[in-house]
Coordinates of C-alpha atoms in Angstrom, one line a residue:
M1 CA -2.4 -26.6 -10.2
E2 CA -0.3 -25.2 -7.4
Q3 CA -1.3 -26.0 -3.8
Y4 CA -1.0 -23.8 -0.7
P5 CA -2.6 -26.1 1.9
H6 CA -1.0 -24.8 5.1
L7 CA -1.0 -21.9 7.5
Y8 CA 2.2 -20.8 9.3
I9 CA 1.8 -20.8 13.1
D10 CA 4.4 -21.0 15.8
G11 CA 7.2 -21.7 13.4
Q12 CA 5.5 -24.6 11.7
W13 CA 3.4 -25.2 8.5
V14 CA 0.1 -26.5 9.9
E15 CA -3.3 -27.5 8.5
P16 CA -6.3 -25.2 9.3
T17 CA -8.8 -26.5 11.9
D18 CA -11.6 -26.6 9.4
P19 CA -10.0 -26.6 5.9
R20 CA -11.8 -24.9 3.0
E21 CA -10.1 -24.3 -0.3
V22 CA -10.5 -21.4 -2.8
E23 CA -9.0 -21.1 -6.2
L24 CA -6.7 -18.3 -7.3
I25 CA -7.7 -17.0 -10.7
D26 CA -5.0 -16.0 -13.2
P27 CA -6.4 -12.6 -14.4
T28 CA -4.6 -13.0 -17.8
R29 CA -6.0 -16.4 -18.7
E30 CA -9.2 -16.2 -16.6
E31 CA -8.5 -19.7 -15.2
A32 CA -7.5 -21.1 -11.9
F33 CA -3.8 -21.7 -11.4
A34 CA -3.6 -22.5 -7.6
R35 CA -5.6 -23.5 -4.6
V36 CA -5.3 -21.9 -1.2
T37 CA -6.6 -23.3 2.1
L38 CA -8.3 -20.8 4.3
G39 CA -8.1 -20.4 8.0
T40 CA -10.9 -19.7 10.5
A41 CA -11.4 -17.7 13.8
A42 CA -10.0 -20.8 15.6
D43 CA -6.8 -20.6 13.6
V44 CA -6.5 -16.9 14.4
D45 CA -6.7 -17.8 18.1
R46 CA -4.0 -20.4 17.6
A47 CA -1.8 -17.8 15.9
V48 CA -2.4 -15.1 18.4
T49 CA -1.7 -17.4 21.3
A50 CA 1.7 -18.3 19.7
A51 CA 2.5 -14.7 19.1
R52 CA 1.6 -13.7 22.7
R53 CA 3.8 -16.4 24.0
A54 CA 6.7 -15.4 21.7
F55 CA 6.4 -11.8 22.7
E56 CA 7.7 -12.4 26.1
T57 CA 11.2 -13.2 24.8
F58 CA 11.3 -11.4 21.4
S59 CA 10.3 -8.1 23.0
A60 CA 13.5 -8.4 25.2
T61 CA 15.9 -9.0 22.3
S62 CA 18.6 -6.4 21.7
V63 CA 18.7 -4.0 18.8
E64 CA 21.8 -5.8 17.6
E65 CA 19.9 -9.1 17.5
R66 CA 17.0 -7.6 15.6
V67 CA 19.3 -5.9 13.1
A68 CA 21.0 -9.2 12.4
L69 CA 17.6 -10.8 11.9
I70 CA 16.6 -8.2 9.3
D71 CA 19.9 -8.7 7.5
R72 CA 19.1 -12.4 7.3
V73 CA 15.6 -11.7 6.0
I74 CA 17.1 -9.4 3.3
D75 CA 19.5 -12.1 2.1
V76 CA 16.8 -14.8 1.9
Y77 CA 14.3 -12.5 0.2
E78 CA 16.7 -11.5 -2.5
S79 CA 17.3 -15.2 -3.3
H80 CA 13.6 -15.5 -4.0
S81 CA 13.1 -12.3 -6.0
D82 CA 12.5 -13.9 -9.4
E83 CA 10.0 -16.3 -7.8
F84 CA 8.2 -13.4 -6.3
S85 CA 8.1 -11.6 -9.7
E86 CA 6.6 -14.5 -11.5
L87 CA 4.1 -15.3 -8.8
I88 CA 2.6 -11.8 -8.6
A89 CA 2.3 -11.7 -12.4
R90 CA 0.2 -14.9 -12.2
E91 CA -1.9 -14.0 -9.2
V92 CA -2.6 -10.3 -9.7
G93 CA -1.4 -9.5 -13.2
I94 CA 1.6 -7.3 -12.3
P95 CA 4.1 -7.4 -15.2
V96 CA 7.5 -8.9 -14.5
S97 CA 8.9 -5.7 -16.1
N98 CA 7.6 -3.8 -13.0
R99 CA 10.6 -4.6 -10.9
A100 CA 9.7 -1.9 -8.3
Q101 CA 7.1 -4.3 -6.9
V102 CA 10.0 -6.8 -6.0
T103 CA 13.0 -4.6 -5.5
G104 CA 11.2 -1.9 -3.4
P105 CA 10.7 -4.2 -0.4
V106 CA 14.5 -4.6 -0.1
Q107 CA 15.0 -0.9 0.1
H108 CA 12.3 -0.6 2.8
M109 CA 13.9 -3.4 4.8
R110 CA 17.3 -1.7 4.7
V111 CA 15.8 1.6 5.8
A112 CA 14.0 0.0 8.7
R113 CA 17.3 -1.7 9.7
D114 CA 19.3 1.5 9.6
I115 CA 16.6 3.5 11.5
L116 CA 16.6 0.7 14.2
R117 CA 20.4 1.0 14.6
E118 CA 20.1 4.7 15.5
Y119 CA 16.7 4.9 17.2
P120 CA 16.7 6.3 20.8
F121 CA 14.4 3.9 22.6
E122 CA 15.1 6.0 25.7
S123 CA 15.3 9.8 25.9
R124 CA 14.6 12.4 28.6
I125 CA 12.4 15.3 29.2
G126 CA 13.8 17.3 32.2
G127 CA 14.6 14.7 34.8
A128 CA 12.1 12.0 33.5
I129 CA 13.0 9.1 31.3
V130 CA 10.7 8.5 28.3
R131 CA 10.8 4.9 27.1
R132 CA 9.5 3.5 23.9
E133 CA 8.6 -0.2 24.1
P134 CA 7.1 -2.7 21.6
I135 CA 3.3 -2.5 21.7
G136 CA 2.7 -6.3 21.7
V137 CA 0.9 -8.7 19.3
C138 CA 0.2 -7.0 15.9
A139 CA -2.3 -8.1 13.3
L140 CA -1.2 -7.1 9.8
I141 CA -3.7 -7.1 7.0
S142 CA -2.3 -6.4 3.5
P143 CA -3.8 -5.7 0.1
W144 CA -3.3 -7.3 -3.3
N145 CA -2.2 -4.2 -5.3
W146 CA 1.2 -4.0 -3.7
P147 CA 1.2 -7.6 -2.5
I148 CA 4.8 -7.9 -1.3
Q149 CA 5.8 -4.4 -0.5
T150 CA 2.9 -3.6 1.8
G151 CA 3.3 -6.8 3.8
V152 CA 7.0 -6.3 4.0
I153 CA 6.7 -2.7 5.3
K154 CA 4.3 -3.8 8.0
T155 CA 6.2 -6.8 9.0
I156 CA 9.7 -5.4 9.0
Y157 CA 8.8 -2.4 11.2
G158 CA 6.9 -4.7 13.6
L159 CA 10.0 -6.9 13.9
A160 CA 12.3 -3.9 14.3
A161 CA 10.2 -2.7 17.2
G162 CA 10.3 -6.0 18.9
C163 CA 6.6 -7.0 18.3
T164 CA 5.2 -10.3 17.3
I165 CA 2.9 -10.7 14.3
V166 CA -0.1 -12.4 12.8
A167 CA -0.4 -11.6 9.1
K168 CA -3.3 -11.9 6.7
P169 CA -2.6 -11.1 3.1
S170 CA -5.4 -10.5 0.6
I171 CA -7.0 -13.7 -0.7
N172 CA -6.1 -12.5 -4.2
S173 CA -2.4 -12.5 -3.3
A174 CA -2.3 -15.4 -0.8
A175 CA 0.4 -17.2 -2.8
S176 CA 3.0 -14.4 -2.6
G177 CA 2.0 -13.9 1.1
T178 CA 2.8 -17.6 1.7
L179 CA 6.1 -17.2 0.0
L180 CA 6.9 -14.2 2.2
A181 CA 6.2 -16.4 5.2
Q182 CA 8.6 -19.0 3.8
V183 CA 11.3 -16.3 3.5
L184 CA 10.9 -15.4 7.1
H185 CA 11.0 -19.1 8.1
E186 CA 14.2 -19.6 6.2
A187 CA 15.7 -16.5 7.7
G188 CA 15.3 -18.0 11.2
V189 CA 12.6 -15.8 12.6
P190 CA 11.9 -17.4 16.0
A191 CA 8.8 -19.6 16.4
G192 CA 5.7 -17.6 17.1
V193 CA 7.2 -14.2 16.2
F194 CA 5.7 -14.3 12.7
N195 CA 2.5 -16.2 11.9
L196 CA 0.4 -16.3 8.7
V197 CA -3.3 -17.1 8.5
N198 CA -4.8 -17.0 5.0
G199 CA -8.5 -16.2 4.9
T200 CA -11.3 -13.9 4.1
G201 CA -11.7 -10.4 5.7
R202 CA -15.2 -11.4 6.8
I203 CA -13.8 -14.3 8.9
V204 CA -10.1 -14.0 9.6
G205 CA -9.9 -10.2 9.3
D206 CA -12.8 -9.8 11.6
A207 CA -11.4 -12.3 14.2
L208 CA -8.1 -10.4 14.2
S209 CA -9.8 -7.1 14.6
R210 CA -11.8 -8.3 17.6
H211 CA -9.3 -10.5 19.3
P212 CA -8.6 -9.3 22.9
E213 CA -5.0 -10.4 22.8
V214 CA -4.2 -8.4 19.7
D215 CA -2.7 -5.1 20.8
M216 CA -2.6 -3.4 17.4
I217 CA -4.1 -3.9 13.9
S218 CA -2.5 -2.4 10.8
F219 CA -4.8 -2.5 7.8
T220 CA -4.3 -1.3 4.2
G221 CA -7.3 -1.5 1.8
S222 CA -10.5 0.3 0.9
T223 CA -12.0 3.0 3.1
A224 CA -15.2 0.9 3.4
A225 CA -13.3 -2.1 4.8
G226 CA -11.2 0.2 7.0
R227 CA -14.4 1.4 8.7
Q228 CA -15.3 -2.2 9.5
V229 CA -11.9 -2.9 10.9
G230 CA -12.0 0.2 13.1
A231 CA -15.5 -0.6 14.4
A232 CA -14.6 -4.2 15.1
A233 CA -11.4 -3.1 17.0
A234 CA -13.2 -0.5 19.1
D235 CA -14.5 -3.0 21.7
T236 CA -11.0 -4.0 22.8
V237 CA -9.6 -0.4 22.4
K238 CA -6.6 -1.6 20.4
R239 CA -4.4 0.7 18.4
V240 CA -5.6 0.9 14.8
S241 CA -3.4 2.0 11.9
L242 CA -5.2 2.4 8.6
E243 CA -4.1 3.3 5.1
L244 CA -7.2 3.6 3.0
G245 CA -8.5 4.9 -0.3
G246 CA -7.5 7.9 -2.3
K247 CA -8.5 10.2 -5.1
S248 CA -5.4 12.2 -5.5
A249 CA -5.3 15.4 -7.5
N250 CA -2.5 16.7 -9.6
I251 CA -2.7 20.5 -10.0
V252 CA -0.9 21.7 -13.1
L253 CA -0.3 25.4 -12.6
P254 CA -0.4 27.7 -15.7
D255 CA 3.4 28.2 -15.6
A256 CA 4.2 24.5 -15.4
D257 CA 5.9 22.5 -18.2
L258 CA 2.6 21.2 -19.5
E259 CA 4.0 18.3 -21.6
K260 CA 6.1 17.0 -18.7
A261 CA 3.1 17.3 -16.3
A262 CA 0.7 15.5 -18.7
R263 CA 3.1 12.7 -19.5
W264 CA 4.1 12.2 -15.9
N265 CA 0.4 12.1 -14.8
I266 CA -0.3 9.3 -17.2
Q267 CA 2.7 7.3 -16.2
R268 CA 2.0 7.7 -12.5
A269 CA -1.8 7.3 -12.7
F270 CA -1.7 4.2 -14.9
F271 CA 1.3 2.5 -13.1
N272 CA 0.1 -0.9 -11.8
A273 CA -2.9 -0.6 -14.2
G274 CA -4.2 2.3 -12.1
Q275 CA -4.5 0.1 -9.1
S276 CA -2.7 2.3 -6.7
C277 CA -4.2 4.3 -3.8
H278 CA -1.8 7.2 -4.5
A279 CA -2.6 7.4 -8.2
P280 CA -3.2 11.0 -9.5
A281 CA -6.6 10.0 -10.8
R282 CA -7.7 13.7 -11.1
M283 CA -5.6 16.1 -13.2
L284 CA -6.5 19.7 -12.8
V285 CA -5.6 21.9 -15.7
H286 CA -6.2 25.6 -16.2
E287 CA -9.2 26.1 -18.5
S288 CA -7.1 28.0 -21.0
Q289 CA -4.7 25.0 -21.4
M290 CA -7.1 22.1 -21.7
E291 CA -6.8 21.7 -25.4
Q292 CA -3.0 21.9 -25.3
A293 CA -2.8 19.1 -22.7
V294 CA -5.0 16.5 -24.5
P295 CA -2.5 15.5 -27.2
F296 CA 0.2 14.8 -24.6
L297 CA -2.1 12.7 -22.5
V298 CA -3.4 10.7 -25.5
D299 CA 0.1 10.1 -26.9
E300 CA 1.5 8.9 -23.5
A301 CA -1.5 6.6 -22.9
H302 CA -1.0 5.0 -26.3
R303 CA 2.6 4.1 -25.3
Y304 CA 1.5 1.3 -23.0
R305 CA 1.9 -2.2 -24.2
L306 CA -0.9 -4.4 -22.8
G307 CA -0.4 -8.1 -22.7
D308 CA 0.8 -11.1 -20.7
P309 CA 2.5 -9.9 -17.6
L310 CA 5.0 -12.8 -17.8
E311 CA 6.4 -11.2 -21.0
S312 CA 9.2 -8.7 -20.4
S313 CA 7.8 -6.3 -23.1
T314 CA 4.5 -5.9 -21.4
S315 CA 4.1 -2.6 -19.5
M316 CA 0.5 -3.0 -18.4
G317 CA -1.2 -6.2 -17.4
P318 CA -4.8 -7.0 -16.6
V319 CA -6.6 -5.7 -13.6
V320 CA -6.8 -8.2 -10.7
S321 CA -10.2 -9.9 -11.0
A322 CA -13.5 -10.2 -12.8
D323 CA -15.1 -8.0 -10.2
Q324 CA -12.5 -5.3 -10.6
F325 CA -12.9 -5.5 -14.4
K326 CA -16.6 -5.0 -14.1
S327 CA -16.3 -2.2 -11.6
I328 CA -13.9 -0.2 -13.7
R329 CA -16.0 -0.6 -16.8
D330 CA -19.1 0.5 -14.9
F331 CA -17.3 3.7 -13.9
I332 CA -16.3 4.3 -17.5
Q333 CA -19.9 3.9 -18.6
T334 CA -21.0 6.3 -15.8
G335 CA -18.5 8.8 -17.1
L336 CA -20.1 8.6 -20.5
D337 CA -23.6 8.8 -19.1
E338 CA -22.8 11.9 -17.1
G339 CA -21.5 13.7 -20.1
A340 CA -17.7 13.5 -19.7
H341 CA -15.7 13.5 -23.0
L342 CA -13.8 10.3 -23.8
V343 CA -10.6 11.2 -25.6
T344 CA -8.9 7.7 -25.5
G345 CA -9.6 4.2 -24.2
G346 CA -13.1 3.2 -23.2
L347 CA -15.2 0.1 -22.8
E348 CA -13.9 -2.0 -25.7
R349 CA -11.2 -4.6 -25.0
P350 CA -7.7 -3.8 -26.2
E351 CA -7.1 -5.1 -29.8
G352 CA -5.9 -8.7 -29.8
L353 CA -6.8 -9.3 -26.2
D354 CA -10.1 -11.2 -26.1
Q355 CA -9.3 -13.0 -22.9
G356 CA -8.1 -11.6 -19.6
Y357 CA -9.3 -8.6 -17.5
F358 CA -7.6 -6.0 -19.6
V359 CA -8.8 -2.3 -19.6
K360 CA -7.6 0.2 -22.1
P361 CA -5.8 3.3 -20.6
T362 CA -8.7 5.7 -20.5
V363 CA -8.8 9.5 -20.3
F364 CA -11.8 11.7 -19.9
T365 CA -11.9 15.5 -20.4
G366 CA -14.8 17.9 -19.8
V367 CA -15.1 16.4 -16.3
T368 CA -16.8 18.5 -13.6
P369 CA -16.0 18.1 -9.9
D370 CA -19.4 16.7 -9.1
M371 CA -19.2 13.8 -11.6
T372 CA -18.9 10.3 -10.2
I373 CA -15.5 9.7 -12.0
A374 CA -14.2 12.8 -10.3
R375 CA -15.2 11.8 -6.8
E376 CA -15.0 8.0 -6.4
E377 CA -11.9 5.9 -6.3
I378 CA -12.0 3.8 -9.5
F379 CA -8.8 1.9 -8.9
G380 CA -8.1 1.3 -12.6
P381 CA -6.4 3.1 -15.6
V382 CA -9.0 5.9 -15.8
L383 CA -8.0 9.6 -15.6
A384 CA -10.4 12.5 -15.0
V385 CA -9.1 15.8 -16.4
I386 CA -10.8 18.8 -14.7
P387 CA -10.5 22.4 -15.7
Y388 CA -10.1 25.2 -13.1
R389 CA -10.5 29.0 -13.2
D390 CA -7.6 30.1 -10.9
E391 CA -5.4 28.7 -8.2
D392 CA -7.9 29.1 -5.4
D393 CA -10.4 27.2 -7.5
A394 CA -7.9 24.4 -8.1
V395 CA -7.1 24.1 -4.4
R396 CA -10.8 24.0 -3.6
I397 CA -11.5 21.3 -6.2
A398 CA -8.5 19.2 -5.0
N399 CA -9.6 19.4 -1.3
D400 CA -13.3 18.8 -2.0
S401 CA -12.9 15.1 -1.5
P402 CA -13.4 12.7 1.4
Y403 CA -9.9 11.4 0.7
G404 CA -6.6 13.0 1.5
L405 CA -3.9 10.4 0.8
G406 CA -1.7 12.1 -1.8
G407 CA -1.4 15.2 -3.9
Y408 CA 0.8 16.6 -6.7
V409 CA 1.6 20.0 -8.0
F410 CA 3.4 21.0 -11.2
G411 CA 4.6 24.6 -11.6
G412 CA 7.4 27.0 -12.5
D413 CA 7.4 29.6 -9.7
R414 CA 8.6 27.6 -6.6
T415 CA 7.3 30.2 -4.1
N416 CA 3.9 30.2 -5.6
A417 CA 3.9 26.4 -6.0
R418 CA 4.8 26.0 -2.3
R419 CA 1.8 28.0 -1.3
V420 CA -0.4 25.6 -3.3
V421 CA 1.4 22.6 -1.9
N422 CA 0.8 23.8 1.7
A423 CA -2.9 24.4 1.0
L424 CA -3.5 20.8 0.0
R425 CA -5.1 18.5 2.6
A426 CA -3.2 15.3 2.0
G427 CA -0.5 13.2 3.6
R428 CA 2.1 13.3 0.8
I429 CA 2.6 16.0 -1.8
S430 CA 5.1 15.8 -4.7
Y431 CA 6.2 18.9 -6.6
N432 CA 7.1 18.5 -10.3
G433 CA 7.1 14.7 -10.1
A434 CA 9.7 14.5 -7.3
A435 CA 10.3 10.9 -6.1
T436 CA 9.2 9.8 -2.7
D437 CA 11.6 8.7 0.0
S438 CA 11.5 5.5 2.0
Y439 CA 12.6 7.4 5.2
T440 CA 9.6 9.7 5.1
P441 CA 6.1 8.9 6.6
M442 CA 3.2 7.7 4.4
G443 CA -0.4 8.1 5.4
G444 CA -3.6 10.0 4.8
Y445 CA -5.8 12.8 6.0
K446 CA -9.6 12.5 6.4
Q447 CA -11.0 9.2 5.2
S448 CA -7.7 8.1 3.7
G449 CA -6.5 6.7 7.0
I450 CA -5.1 6.9 10.5
G451 CA -1.4 6.8 11.4
R452 CA 1.7 6.6 9.3
S453 CA 4.0 3.9 7.9
M454 CA 7.6 3.9 6.8
G455 CA 10.7 5.5 8.4
R456 CA 10.9 6.7 12.0
F457 CA 7.1 7.5 12.1
G458 CA 6.4 3.9 10.8
L459 CA 8.5 2.4 13.6
E460 CA 6.8 4.4 16.2
E461 CA 3.4 3.0 15.1
Y462 CA 4.5 -0.2 16.8
L463 CA 5.8 1.4 20.0
E464 CA 4.1 2.4 23.3
V465 CA 5.4 5.4 25.3
K466 CA 6.2 5.1 29.0
S467 CA 7.2 8.0 31.3
V468 CA 9.5 7.0 34.2
Y469 CA 10.2 9.3 37.2
G470 CA 12.7 9.1 40.0
F471 CA 15.8 8.3 38.0
E472 CA 17.1 11.8 37.4
D473 CA 20.8 10.8 37.4
E474 CA 20.2 8.1 34.8
A475 CA 18.1 10.5 32.7
Q476 CA 20.9 13.0 32.4
A477 CA 22.9 10.4 30.4
L478 CA 20.1 10.2 27.7
P479 CA 19.5 12.4 24.7
A480 CA 16.9 15.2 25.3
L481 CA 13.6 14.5 23.5
F482 CA 13.2 18.3 22.9
G483 CA 15.9 20.9 22.6

């Protein structure tokens, strides 16, 4: 049984003020593999105090110093990559074959470093100087489904901006969160600049949201939890950045390559066992092409190899927990009860896997937009295929959602497809399966969130804006903000 008994505060591994342990459950074996000690509101106060003290000096460091720090973090992180890969397989069931979960953070760190090198922290409008300055102490709350990458993105842009940090990973991924703290310690992040407090959202998350000395809170998780964070943060009027739930639609236009669209949809929707907020969990197909699409969907779903995430041949591991397993199965049962047509997958466990929280890749057709599986975020390997009459109907169905995180369009006529893309109300839209870019912003419309992460937009989430007048001569030496 592995032990994670410490918090990381002010550059040291310390015991919580009132220690309480929880067990981390291996979702493949349904048994505990580690114990984590949780912090309290008092520990949050200790961490915030350290971060506030460190902010005085770290906020004044030069760009060159922060670039060098990020380079050291990259080097140390890469030396631990195999350890990260094995750890997230055990704690949340992510297969070791899914290298993107481990290699992706390095790319994001390099992008943040390169943007920092070139970013104009001072510019001018007319004769005025516009300064961007670090916002202060930032509370960073990360989820379990991208346990390393989300925490890295939040942390690295906070450091690039010159902010200090108190981080809280999900309880489900507290082990990898602790390892990330170890990486930052080994890289020589100054004492108090990064702090880690493991704990529950109800206690530690709430304390961070309400703390008067926290200037910004960045939260990634469910929309329901995001509402609680926003409400708790309101009393102290701190900046709130939220990346929340999604129910993204993939509109397959009649002139699209139907086979490519169907196979891509399965691959993207069921990546990470469907536990991705950007997953295209709704596939919209013209009513005349529904029967043609089904064989491609079923064949691609059957290509997944479910099994132990520590085995290199596994392409889909278990879902994260017993609660998540039950929730996904309840949604599948609801789909059946409401009259959707199950074409593959379902409630039965995968053959040969009598232990572990494994869910078969599941596809429903005959889904109407009002069905539960078409409206609610399932967060598992379940796809709802919905027919549409014409393009306007497809756009209406896609936008008829409280969410607006991502969207996808497949088509042949680029001009027409662009019209559809522009009509979708979501933060990121991909055409014909185009890959995303780490330099571009990520975030949502509507109840999918507030603010943006990644790239220049992500850096600016951690910066305040100050207008300075009376220094016209100095302003003329700066780049113009507009024009």
